[in-house]
């Protein structure tokens, strides 16, 4: 079921990107110079292997369907959506983590993941877990650009960053860790206020990446958080009584609508940018 959902998300994202960014047909040659990934466990291809945290996917049963059936740090039985997107867009077969000490120059030039499982847009989300917030992921991206310039030169590095597909996928942990389960942010925000707080952070991050040369963005909305096992388990003591938390799902739907409305406004303020919204919620909801 998980593989089917991931495939449908991939198909949905690729359809949006292909419609908005090039042709309606998936390319046989790369239309993007690289793929750059920021976010949480949905797109972390192994960075948490190289930091001090309990949030790691480098053990069984993770990786049982991956090459050699070995765990890679991906929170998945096999590849993640970024890997499938990179492959479908003819960029590369899989996306390596930036923190991998054995990352080759060739791999770096076609893109990496800066994402960290357990992360979020809100720095407070990562305080207890020690994972990498999106704000620090962007600091790693700056180091990436420096290394890229050292490999291909400043002019070609600029072309690679300008032509790269930037994928951002986070937010679930912000609501789960900071608002619903451990109500830290509820002390200062109501749900609408926290939604706006996070989306202000998103605006800031996109603008910062734009100022660093990025132009093509795919921004993922949130899934039905109220149907995540961790959320249902936290609310229902009896396993058989578990059901989706519709109030949390409604919050997510409102958040996603706000985000979908916000992104064209951000694009209008950033000349030459292209920002597309990936509606993960509806993709999962339709095929659950």
PDB file of C-alpha atoms in Angstrom:
ATOM      1  CA  UNK A   1       0.000   0.000   0.000  1.00  0.00           C
ATOM      2  CA  UNK A   2       2.825   2.396   0.907  1.00  0.00           C
ATOM      3  CA  UNK A   3       4.558   1.743  -2.425  1.00  0.00           C
ATOM      4  CA  UNK A   4       1.307   2.423  -4.270  1.00  0.00           C
ATOM      5  CA  UNK A   5       0.798   5.700  -2.413  1.00  0.00           C
ATOM      6  CA  UNK A   6       4.376   6.807  -3.096  1.00  0.00           C
ATOM      7  CA  UNK A   7       3.984   5.953  -6.782  1.00  0.00           C
ATOM      8  CA  UNK A   8       0.767   7.968  -6.972  1.00  0.00           C
ATOM      9  CA  UNK A   9       2.436  10.926  -5.253  1.00  0.00           C
ATOM     10  CA  UNK A  10       5.311  10.658  -7.712  1.00  0.00           C
ATOM     11  CA  UNK A  11       2.927  10.505 -10.650  1.00  0.00           C
ATOM     12  CA  UNK A  12       1.011  13.522  -9.348  1.00  0.00           C
ATOM     13  CA  UNK A  13       4.172  15.591  -8.817  1.00  0.00           C
ATOM     14  CA  UNK A  14       5.657  14.632 -12.171  1.00  0.00           C
ATOM     15  CA  UNK A  15       2.380  15.504 -13.913  1.00  0.00           C
ATOM     16  CA  UNK A  16       2.358  18.954 -12.313  1.00  0.00           C
ATOM     17  CA  UNK A  17       6.013  19.616 -13.066  1.00  0.00           C
ATOM     18  CA  UNK A  18       5.784  18.380 -16.631  1.00  0.00           C
ATOM     19  CA  UNK A  19       2.693  20.498 -17.266  1.00  0.00           C
ATOM     20  CA  UNK A  20       4.082  23.651 -15.714  1.00  0.00           C
ATOM     21  CA  UNK A  21       7.808  23.451 -16.436  1.00  0.00           C
ATOM     22  CA  UNK A  22       8.364  21.795 -19.788  1.00  0.00           C
ATOM     23  CA  UNK A  23       6.151  19.459 -21.843  1.00  0.00           C
ATOM     24  CA  UNK A  24       3.293  17.235 -20.836  1.00  0.00           C
ATOM     25  CA  UNK A  25       5.416  14.207 -21.653  1.00  0.00           C
ATOM     26  CA  UNK A  26       8.099  12.984 -19.253  1.00  0.00           C
ATOM     27  CA  UNK A  27      11.575  13.692 -20.687  1.00  0.00           C
ATOM     28  CA  UNK A  28      14.055  11.168 -22.035  1.00  0.00           C
ATOM     29  CA  UNK A  29      16.894  13.653 -21.469  1.00  0.00           C
ATOM     30  CA  UNK A  30      17.269  15.825 -18.360  1.00  0.00           C
ATOM     31  CA  UNK A  31      15.222  19.028 -18.317  1.00  0.00           C
ATOM     32  CA  UNK A  32      16.771  19.944 -14.970  1.00  0.00           C
ATOM     33  CA  UNK A  33      20.488  20.197 -14.257  1.00  0.00           C
ATOM     34  CA  UNK A  34      20.163  18.710 -10.775  1.00  0.00           C
ATOM     35  CA  UNK A  35      17.721  17.899  -7.982  1.00  0.00           C
ATOM     36  CA  UNK A  36      18.016  19.551  -4.560  1.00  0.00           C
ATOM     37  CA  UNK A  37      15.904  18.244  -1.680  1.00  0.00           C
ATOM     38  CA  UNK A  38      14.936  19.897   1.613  1.00  0.00           C
ATOM     39  CA  UNK A  39      12.598  18.578   4.290  1.00  0.00           C
ATOM     40  CA  UNK A  40      11.844  15.674   6.627  1.00  0.00           C
ATOM     41  CA  UNK A  41      11.742  11.850   6.597  1.00  0.00           C
ATOM     42  CA  UNK A  42       9.649  11.818   3.416  1.00  0.00           C
ATOM     43  CA  UNK A  43      12.737  13.025   1.533  1.00  0.00           C
ATOM     44  CA  UNK A  44      15.722  12.230   3.804  1.00  0.00           C
ATOM     45  CA  UNK A  45      17.891   9.788   1.853  1.00  0.00           C
ATOM     46  CA  UNK A  46      20.316   9.197   4.720  1.00  0.00           C
ATOM     47  CA  UNK A  47      21.584  12.424   6.295  1.00  0.00           C
ATOM     48  CA  UNK A  48      20.517  11.317   9.780  1.00  0.00           C
ATOM     49  CA  UNK A  49      23.063   8.492   9.521  1.00  0.00           C
ATOM     50  CA  UNK A  50      25.773  11.118   9.986  1.00  0.00           C
ATOM     51  CA  UNK A  51      24.422  13.140  12.918  1.00  0.00           C
ATOM     52  CA  UNK A  52      23.857  12.395  16.595  1.00  0.00           C
ATOM     53  CA  UNK A  53      20.171  11.500  16.826  1.00  0.00           C
ATOM     54  CA  UNK A  54      17.949   8.537  17.616  1.00  0.00           C
ATOM     55  CA  UNK A  55      15.943   9.279  14.446  1.00  0.00           C
ATOM     56  CA  UNK A  56      17.757   6.912  12.075  1.00  0.00           C
ATOM     57  CA  UNK A  57      16.598   4.602   9.306  1.00  0.00           C
ATOM     58  CA  UNK A  58      19.814   2.577   9.059  1.00  0.00           C
ATOM     59  CA  UNK A  59      18.423  -0.644  10.501  1.00  0.00           C
ATOM     60  CA  UNK A  60      15.996  -3.449   9.647  1.00  0.00           C
ATOM     61  CA  UNK A  61      13.273  -3.482   8.323  1.00  0.00           C
ATOM     62  CA  UNK A  62      14.239  -0.351   6.390  1.00  0.00           C
ATOM     63  CA  UNK A  63      15.853  -1.024   3.020  1.00  0.00           C
ATOM     64  CA  UNK A  64      14.575  -4.590   2.569  1.00  0.00           C
ATOM     65  CA  UNK A  65      13.545  -3.822  -1.032  1.00  0.00           C
ATOM     66  CA  UNK A  66      16.517  -1.546  -1.807  1.00  0.00           C
ATOM     67  CA  UNK A  67      19.686  -2.562  -3.667  1.00  0.00           C
ATOM     68  CA  UNK A  68      21.359  -5.484  -1.833  1.00  0.00           C
ATOM     69  CA  UNK A  69      18.412  -5.366   0.627  1.00  0.00           C
ATOM     70  CA  UNK A  70      20.408  -3.125   2.955  1.00  0.00           C
ATOM     71  CA  UNK A  71      19.136  -0.116   4.944  1.00  0.00           C
ATOM     72  CA  UNK A  72      20.410   3.207   3.603  1.00  0.00           C
ATOM     73  CA  UNK A  73      19.024   5.683   6.105  1.00  0.00           C
ATOM     74  CA  UNK A  74      15.835   6.148   4.113  1.00  0.00           C
ATOM     75  CA  UNK A  75      12.707   5.691   6.209  1.00  0.00           C
ATOM     76  CA  UNK A  76      11.350   3.280   3.644  1.00  0.00           C
ATOM     77  CA  UNK A  77      11.568  -0.331   2.514  1.00  0.00           C
ATOM     78  CA  UNK A  78      13.174   0.963  -0.695  1.00  0.00           C
ATOM     79  CA  UNK A  79      13.484   4.217  -2.586  1.00  0.00           C
ATOM     80  CA  UNK A  80      11.829   7.487  -1.603  1.00  0.00           C
ATOM     81  CA  UNK A  81       9.818   9.839  -3.782  1.00  0.00           C
ATOM     82  CA  UNK A  82      12.893  12.054  -4.540  1.00  0.00           C
ATOM     83  CA  UNK A  83      14.684   9.000  -5.958  1.00  0.00           C
ATOM     84  CA  UNK A  84      11.744   8.181  -8.216  1.00  0.00           C
ATOM     85  CA  UNK A  85      11.411  11.809  -9.332  1.00  0.00           C
ATOM     86  CA  UNK A  86      15.132  12.050 -10.130  1.00  0.00           C
ATOM     87  CA  UNK A  87      14.926   8.827 -12.125  1.00  0.00           C
ATOM     88  CA  UNK A  88      11.699   9.774 -13.933  1.00  0.00           C
ATOM     89  CA  UNK A  89      13.193  13.130 -14.916  1.00  0.00           C
ATOM     90  CA  UNK A  90      16.405  11.450 -16.165  1.00  0.00           C
ATOM     91  CA  UNK A  91      18.591  13.262 -13.640  1.00  0.00           C
ATOM     92  CA  UNK A  92      19.964  10.231 -11.755  1.00  0.00           C
ATOM     93  CA  UNK A  93      18.745   6.911 -10.373  1.00  0.00           C
ATOM     94  CA  UNK A  94      18.800   7.937  -6.716  1.00  0.00           C
ATOM     95  CA  UNK A  95      19.543  11.039  -4.658  1.00  0.00           C
ATOM     96  CA  UNK A  96      22.453  10.786  -2.197  1.00  0.00           C
ATOM     97  CA  UNK A  97      22.528  12.534   1.195  1.00  0.00           C
ATOM     98  CA  UNK A  98      24.727  15.623   1.309  1.00  0.00           C
ATOM     99  CA  UNK A  99      26.386  14.556   4.570  1.00  0.00           C
ATOM    100  CA  UNK A 100      27.689  11.281   3.117  1.00  0.00           C
ATOM    101  CA  UNK A 101      31.487  11.583   3.557  1.00  0.00           C
ATOM    102  CA  UNK A 102      31.988   9.456   0.431  1.00  0.00           C
ATOM    103  CA  UNK A 103      29.849  11.697  -1.802  1.00  0.00           C
ATOM    104  CA  UNK A 104      31.588  11.950  -5.174  1.00  0.00           C
ATOM    105  CA  UNK A 105      31.984  15.123  -7.208  1.00  0.00           C
ATOM    106  CA  UNK A 106      29.857  13.646  -9.995  1.00  0.00           C
ATOM    107  CA  UNK A 107      27.042  12.821  -7.584  1.00  0.00           C
ATOM    108  CA  UNK A 108      27.222  16.258  -6.007  1.00  0.00           C
ATOM    109  CA  UNK A 109      26.936  18.009  -9.375  1.00  0.00           C
ATOM    110  CA  UNK A 110      23.591  16.369 -10.184  1.00  0.00           C
ATOM    111  CA  UNK A 111      22.070  17.053  -6.795  1.00  0.00           C
ATOM    112  CA  UNK A 112      21.685  15.832  -3.239  1.00  0.00           C
ATOM    113  CA  UNK A 113      19.247  15.693  -0.366  1.00  0.00           C
ATOM    114  CA  UNK A 114      19.757  18.016   2.593  1.00  0.00           C
ATOM    115  CA  UNK A 115      16.638  16.665   4.318  1.00  0.00           C
ATOM    116  CA  UNK A 116      16.579  15.250   7.825  1.00  0.00           C
ATOM    117  CA  UNK A 117      13.974  12.871   9.265  1.00  0.00           C
ATOM    118  CA  UNK A 118      12.042  14.480  12.130  1.00  0.00           C
ATOM    119  CA  UNK A 119      12.713  17.948  10.772  1.00  0.00           C
ATOM    120  CA  UNK A 120      10.400  20.874  10.148  1.00  0.00           C
ATOM    121  CA  UNK A 121      10.190  24.515   9.137  1.00  0.00           C
ATOM    122  CA  UNK A 122       9.982  25.510  12.810  1.00  0.00           C
ATOM    123  CA  UNK A 123      13.402  25.283  14.520  1.00  0.00           C
ATOM    124  CA  UNK A 124      11.654  24.342  17.764  1.00  0.00           C
ATOM    125  CA  UNK A 125      10.547  21.058  16.179  1.00  0.00           C
ATOM    126  CA  UNK A 126      14.083  19.663  16.195  1.00  0.00           C
ATOM    127  CA  UNK A 127      15.303  20.791  19.624  1.00  0.00           C
ATOM    128  CA  UNK A 128      14.615  17.489  21.422  1.00  0.00           C
ATOM    129  CA  UNK A 129      15.558  15.144  18.566  1.00  0.00           C
ATOM    130  CA  UNK A 130      18.763  16.845  17.452  1.00  0.00           C
ATOM    131  CA  UNK A 131      17.905  16.515  13.758  1.00  0.00           C
ATOM    132  CA  UNK A 132      18.527  19.201  11.136  1.00  0.00           C
ATOM    133  CA  UNK A 133      15.875  21.937  10.788  1.00  0.00           C
ATOM    134  CA  UNK A 134      15.190  23.338   7.337  1.00  0.00           C
ATOM    135  CA  UNK A 135      16.983  26.556   8.312  1.00  0.00           C
ATOM    136  CA  UNK A 136      20.224  24.617   8.866  1.00  0.00           C
ATOM    137  CA  UNK A 137      19.636  22.563   5.731  1.00  0.00           C
ATOM    138  CA  UNK A 138      19.886  25.826   3.805  1.00  0.00           C
ATOM    139  CA  UNK A 139      23.210  26.514   5.542  1.00  0.00           C
ATOM    140  CA  UNK A 140      24.389  23.133   4.240  1.00  0.00           C
ATOM    141  CA  UNK A 141      23.185  24.173   0.787  1.00  0.00           C
ATOM    142  CA  UNK A 142      25.498  27.191   0.979  1.00  0.00           C
ATOM    143  CA  UNK A 143      28.377  24.789   1.636  1.00  0.00           C
ATOM    144  CA  UNK A 144      27.163  22.712  -1.298  1.00  0.00           C
ATOM    145  CA  UNK A 145      27.407  25.758  -3.587  1.00  0.00           C
ATOM    146  CA  UNK A 146      30.961  26.483  -2.410  1.00  0.00           C
ATOM    147  CA  UNK A 147      32.008  22.901  -3.140  1.00  0.00           C
ATOM    148  CA  UNK A 148      30.187  22.967  -6.479  1.00  0.00           C
ATOM    149  CA  UNK A 149      32.089  26.090  -7.523  1.00  0.00           C
ATOM    150  CA  UNK A 150      35.324  24.335  -6.642  1.00  0.00           C
ATOM    151  CA  UNK A 151      34.411  21.445  -8.943  1.00  0.00           C
ATOM    152  CA  UNK A 152      32.956  23.145 -12.035  1.00  0.00           C
ATOM    153  CA  UNK A 153      33.787  26.833 -11.609  1.00  0.00           C
ATOM    154  CA  UNK A 154      31.562  29.745 -10.646  1.00  0.00           C
ATOM    155  CA  UNK A 155      29.774  30.171 -13.990  1.00  0.00           C
ATOM    156  CA  UNK A 156      28.804  26.505 -14.405  1.00  0.00           C
ATOM    157  CA  UNK A 157      27.870  26.252 -10.730  1.00  0.00           C
ATOM    158  CA  UNK A 158      25.430  29.114 -11.231  1.00  0.00           C
ATOM    159  CA  UNK A 159      23.914  27.322 -14.243  1.00  0.00           C
ATOM    160  CA  UNK A 160      23.495  24.100 -12.271  1.00  0.00           C
ATOM    161  CA  UNK A 161      21.755  25.843  -9.368  1.00  0.00           C
ATOM    162  CA  UNK A 162      19.585  27.956 -11.711  1.00  0.00           C
ATOM    163  CA  UNK A 163      18.468  24.863 -13.609  1.00  0.00           C
ATOM    164  CA  UNK A 164      17.962  22.569 -10.630  1.00  0.00           C
ATOM    165  CA  UNK A 165      14.604  21.284  -9.416  1.00  0.00           C
ATOM    166  CA  UNK A 166      14.220  22.201  -5.742  1.00  0.00           C
ATOM    167  CA  UNK A 167      11.808  20.015  -3.755  1.00  0.00           C
ATOM    168  CA  UNK A 168      10.576  21.053  -0.298  1.00  0.00           C
ATOM    169  CA  UNK A 169       8.621  18.572   1.826  1.00  0.00           C
ATOM    170  CA  UNK A 170       8.093  19.307   5.529  1.00  0.00           C
ATOM    171  CA  UNK A 171       5.534  20.532   8.047  1.00  0.00           C
ATOM    172  CA  UNK A 172       4.044  17.303   9.392  1.00  0.00           C
ATOM    173  CA  UNK A 173       6.432  17.180  12.358  1.00  0.00           C
ATOM    174  CA  UNK A 174       5.823  20.845  13.132  1.00  0.00           C
ATOM    175  CA  UNK A 175       2.148  20.173  13.764  1.00  0.00           C
ATOM    176  CA  UNK A 176       2.672  16.770  15.373  1.00  0.00           C
ATOM    177  CA  UNK A 177       5.532  17.607  17.741  1.00  0.00           C
ATOM    178  CA  UNK A 178       4.793  21.257  18.478  1.00  0.00           C
ATOM    179  CA  UNK A 179       1.050  21.649  18.290  1.00  0.00           C
ATOM    180  CA  UNK A 180      -0.962  18.443  18.671  1.00  0.00           C
ATOM    181  CA  UNK A 181       1.068  15.970  20.740  1.00  0.00           C
ATOM    182  CA  UNK A 182       3.324  18.351  22.699  1.00  0.00           C
ATOM    183  CA  UNK A 183       1.420  21.650  22.698  1.00  0.00           C
ATOM    184  CA  UNK A 184       4.415  23.987  22.954  1.00  0.00           C
ATOM    185  CA  UNK A 185       3.326  26.317  20.174  1.00  0.00           C
ATOM    186  CA  UNK A 186      -0.299  26.232  21.332  1.00  0.00           C
ATOM    187  CA  UNK A 187       0.837  28.429  24.214  1.00  0.00           C
ATOM    188  CA  UNK A 188       1.414  31.289  21.761  1.00  0.00           C
ATOM    189  CA  UNK A 189      -0.625  30.435  18.632  1.00  0.00           C
ATOM    190  CA  UNK A 190      -4.071  29.184  17.768  1.00  0.00           C
ATOM    191  CA  UNK A 191      -4.156  26.806  14.790  1.00  0.00           C
ATOM    192  CA  UNK A 192      -4.635  29.594  12.244  1.00  0.00           C
ATOM    193  CA  UNK A 193      -1.783  31.592  13.747  1.00  0.00           C
ATOM    194  CA  UNK A 194       0.573  28.617  13.663  1.00  0.00           C
ATOM    195  CA  UNK A 195      -0.340  27.875  10.052  1.00  0.00           C
ATOM    196  CA  UNK A 196       0.570  31.448   9.144  1.00  0.00           C
ATOM    197  CA  UNK A 197       3.763  31.252  11.222  1.00  0.00           C
ATOM    198  CA  UNK A 198       4.926  28.200   9.265  1.00  0.00           C
ATOM    199  CA  UNK A 199       3.980  29.705   5.924  1.00  0.00           C
ATOM    200  CA  UNK A 200       5.916  32.856   6.755  1.00  0.00           C
ATOM    201  CA  UNK A 201       8.902  30.569   7.353  1.00  0.00           C
ATOM    202  CA  UNK A 202       8.287  28.911   3.984  1.00  0.00           C
ATOM    203  CA  UNK A 203       8.257  32.309   2.273  1.00  0.00           C
ATOM    204  CA  UNK A 204      11.546  33.167   3.944  1.00  0.00           C
ATOM    205  CA  UNK A 205      13.166  29.869   2.945  1.00  0.00           C
ATOM    206  CA  UNK A 206      12.051  30.101  -0.698  1.00  0.00           C
ATOM    207  CA  UNK A 207      13.295  33.688  -0.925  1.00  0.00           C
ATOM    208  CA  UNK A 208      16.638  32.698   0.609  1.00  0.00           C
ATOM    209  CA  UNK A 209      17.052  29.835  -1.865  1.00  0.00           C
ATOM    210  CA  UNK A 210      16.049  32.175  -4.690  1.00  0.00           C
ATOM    211  CA  UNK A 211      18.721  34.655  -3.603  1.00  0.00           C
ATOM    212  CA  UNK A 212      21.223  31.790  -3.695  1.00  0.00           C
ATOM    213  CA  UNK A 213      20.312  31.099  -7.332  1.00  0.00           C
ATOM    214  CA  UNK A 214      17.451  28.574  -7.227  1.00  0.00           C
ATOM    215  CA  UNK A 215      14.579  29.216  -9.632  1.00  0.00           C
ATOM    216  CA  UNK A 216      12.445  26.060  -9.982  1.00  0.00           C
ATOM    217  CA  UNK A 217      10.564  24.835  -6.931  1.00  0.00           C
ATOM    218  CA  UNK A 218       8.154  22.000  -6.185  1.00  0.00           C
ATOM    219  CA  UNK A 219       6.456  22.631  -2.838  1.00  0.00           C
ATOM    220  CA  UNK A 220       4.689  19.708  -1.203  1.00  0.00           C
ATOM    221  CA  UNK A 221       1.534  20.188   0.807  1.00  0.00           C
ATOM    222  CA  UNK A 222       0.796  18.105   3.895  1.00  0.00           C
ATOM    223  CA  UNK A 223      -0.741  14.609   4.009  1.00  0.00           C
ATOM    224  CA  UNK A 224      -3.790  13.787   6.183  1.00  0.00           C
ATOM    225  CA  UNK A 225      -1.930  14.092   9.494  1.00  0.00           C
ATOM    226  CA  UNK A 226      -4.931  12.836  11.435  1.00  0.00           C
ATOM    227  CA  UNK A 227      -4.606   9.445   9.723  1.00  0.00           C
ATOM    228  CA  UNK A 228      -0.940   8.924  10.600  1.00  0.00           C
ATOM    229  CA  UNK A 229      -0.506   5.927  12.943  1.00  0.00           C
ATOM    230  CA  UNK A 230       1.452   7.999  15.478  1.00  0.00           C
ATOM    231  CA  UNK A 231      -1.354  10.549  15.734  1.00  0.00           C
ATOM    232  CA  UNK A 232      -4.120   7.971  16.062  1.00  0.00           C
ATOM    233  CA  UNK A 233      -2.145   5.938  18.608  1.00  0.00           C
ATOM    234  CA  UNK A 234      -1.537   9.034  20.740  1.00  0.00           C
ATOM    235  CA  UNK A 235      -5.281   9.670  20.993  1.00  0.00           C
ATOM    236  CA  UNK A 236      -6.708   6.137  21.268  1.00  0.00           C
ATOM    237  CA  UNK A 237      -5.530   3.743  23.987  1.00  0.00           C
ATOM    238  CA  UNK A 238      -7.339   0.753  22.475  1.00  0.00           C
ATOM    239  CA  UNK A 239      -5.774  -0.172  19.089  1.00  0.00           C
ATOM    240  CA  UNK A 240      -9.038  -1.445  17.613  1.00  0.00           C
ATOM    241  CA  UNK A 241     -10.704   1.878  18.439  1.00  0.00           C
ATOM    242  CA  UNK A 242      -8.238   3.874  16.372  1.00  0.00           C
ATOM    243  CA  UNK A 243      -9.604   6.054  13.623  1.00  0.00           C
ATOM    244  CA  UNK A 244      -8.547   9.132  11.694  1.00  0.00           C
ATOM    245  CA  UNK A 245      -8.667  12.398  13.623  1.00  0.00           C
ATOM    246  CA  UNK A 246     -10.894  14.488  11.400  1.00  0.00           C
ATOM    247  CA  UNK A 247     -10.216  17.744  13.264  1.00  0.00           C
ATOM    248  CA  UNK A 248      -6.495  17.425  12.476  1.00  0.00           C
ATOM    249  CA  UNK A 249      -7.247  16.516   8.867  1.00  0.00           C
ATOM    250  CA  UNK A 250      -9.469  19.585   8.558  1.00  0.00           C
ATOM    251  CA  UNK A 251      -6.634  21.753   9.902  1.00  0.00           C
ATOM    252  CA  UNK A 252      -4.369  20.284   7.219  1.00  0.00           C
ATOM    253  CA  UNK A 253      -6.878  20.918   4.448  1.00  0.00           C
ATOM    254  CA  UNK A 254      -7.107  24.575   5.489  1.00  0.00           C
ATOM    255  CA  UNK A 255      -3.305  24.816   5.697  1.00  0.00           C
ATOM    256  CA  UNK A 256      -2.935  23.311   2.227  1.00  0.00           C
ATOM    257  CA  UNK A 257      -5.479  25.698   0.721  1.00  0.00           C
ATOM    258  CA  UNK A 258      -3.616  28.642   2.230  1.00  0.00           C
ATOM    259  CA  UNK A 259      -0.307  27.298   0.905  1.00  0.00           C
ATOM    260  CA  UNK A 260      -1.675  26.715  -2.609  1.00  0.00           C
ATOM    261  CA  UNK A 261      -2.927  30.317  -2.629  1.00  0.00           C
ATOM    262  CA  UNK A 262       0.322  31.705  -1.220  1.00  0.00           C
ATOM    263  CA  UNK A 263       2.774  30.111  -3.658  1.00  0.00           C
ATOM    264  CA  UNK A 264       1.667  32.066  -6.786  1.00  0.00           C
ATOM    265  CA  UNK A 265       2.013  35.251  -4.739  1.00  0.00           C
ATOM    266  CA  UNK A 266       5.578  34.325  -3.808  1.00  0.00           C
ATOM    267  CA  UNK A 267       6.333  33.475  -7.444  1.00  0.00           C
ATOM    268  CA  UNK A 268       5.021  36.863  -8.586  1.00  0.00           C
ATOM    269  CA  UNK A 269       7.497  38.581  -6.251  1.00  0.00           C
ATOM    270  CA  UNK A 270      10.485  36.554  -7.477  1.00  0.00           C
ATOM    271  CA  UNK A 271      11.179  37.292 -11.181  1.00  0.00           C
ATOM    272  CA  UNK A 272      12.098  34.230 -13.216  1.00  0.00           C
ATOM    273  CA  UNK A 273      10.951  31.761 -10.583  1.00  0.00           C
ATOM    274  CA  UNK A 274       8.552  28.865 -11.109  1.00  0.00           C
ATOM    275  CA  UNK A 275       6.865  27.428  -8.019  1.00  0.00           C
ATOM    276  CA  UNK A 276       4.458  24.499  -8.305  1.00  0.00           C
ATOM    277  CA  UNK A 277       2.328  22.985  -5.564  1.00  0.00           C
ATOM    278  CA  UNK A 278       2.098  19.208  -5.101  1.00  0.00           C
ATOM    279  CA  UNK A 279      -1.234  18.248  -3.524  1.00  0.00           C
ATOM    280  CA  UNK A 280      -0.156  15.180  -1.579  1.00  0.00           C
ATOM    281  CA  UNK A 281      -3.306  15.191   0.569  1.00  0.00           C
ATOM    282  CA  UNK A 282      -5.735  14.661  -2.307  1.00  0.00           C
ATOM    283  CA  UNK A 283      -3.449  12.120  -3.946  1.00  0.00           C
ATOM    284  CA  UNK A 284      -3.420   9.967  -0.805  1.00  0.00           C
ATOM    285  CA  UNK A 285      -7.077  10.615   0.062  1.00  0.00           C
ATOM    286  CA  UNK A 286      -8.275   9.509  -3.387  1.00  0.00           C
ATOM    287  CA  UNK A 287      -6.390   6.227  -3.271  1.00  0.00           C
ATOM    288  CA  UNK A 288      -6.552   5.276   0.402  1.00  0.00           C
TER     289      UNK A 288
END
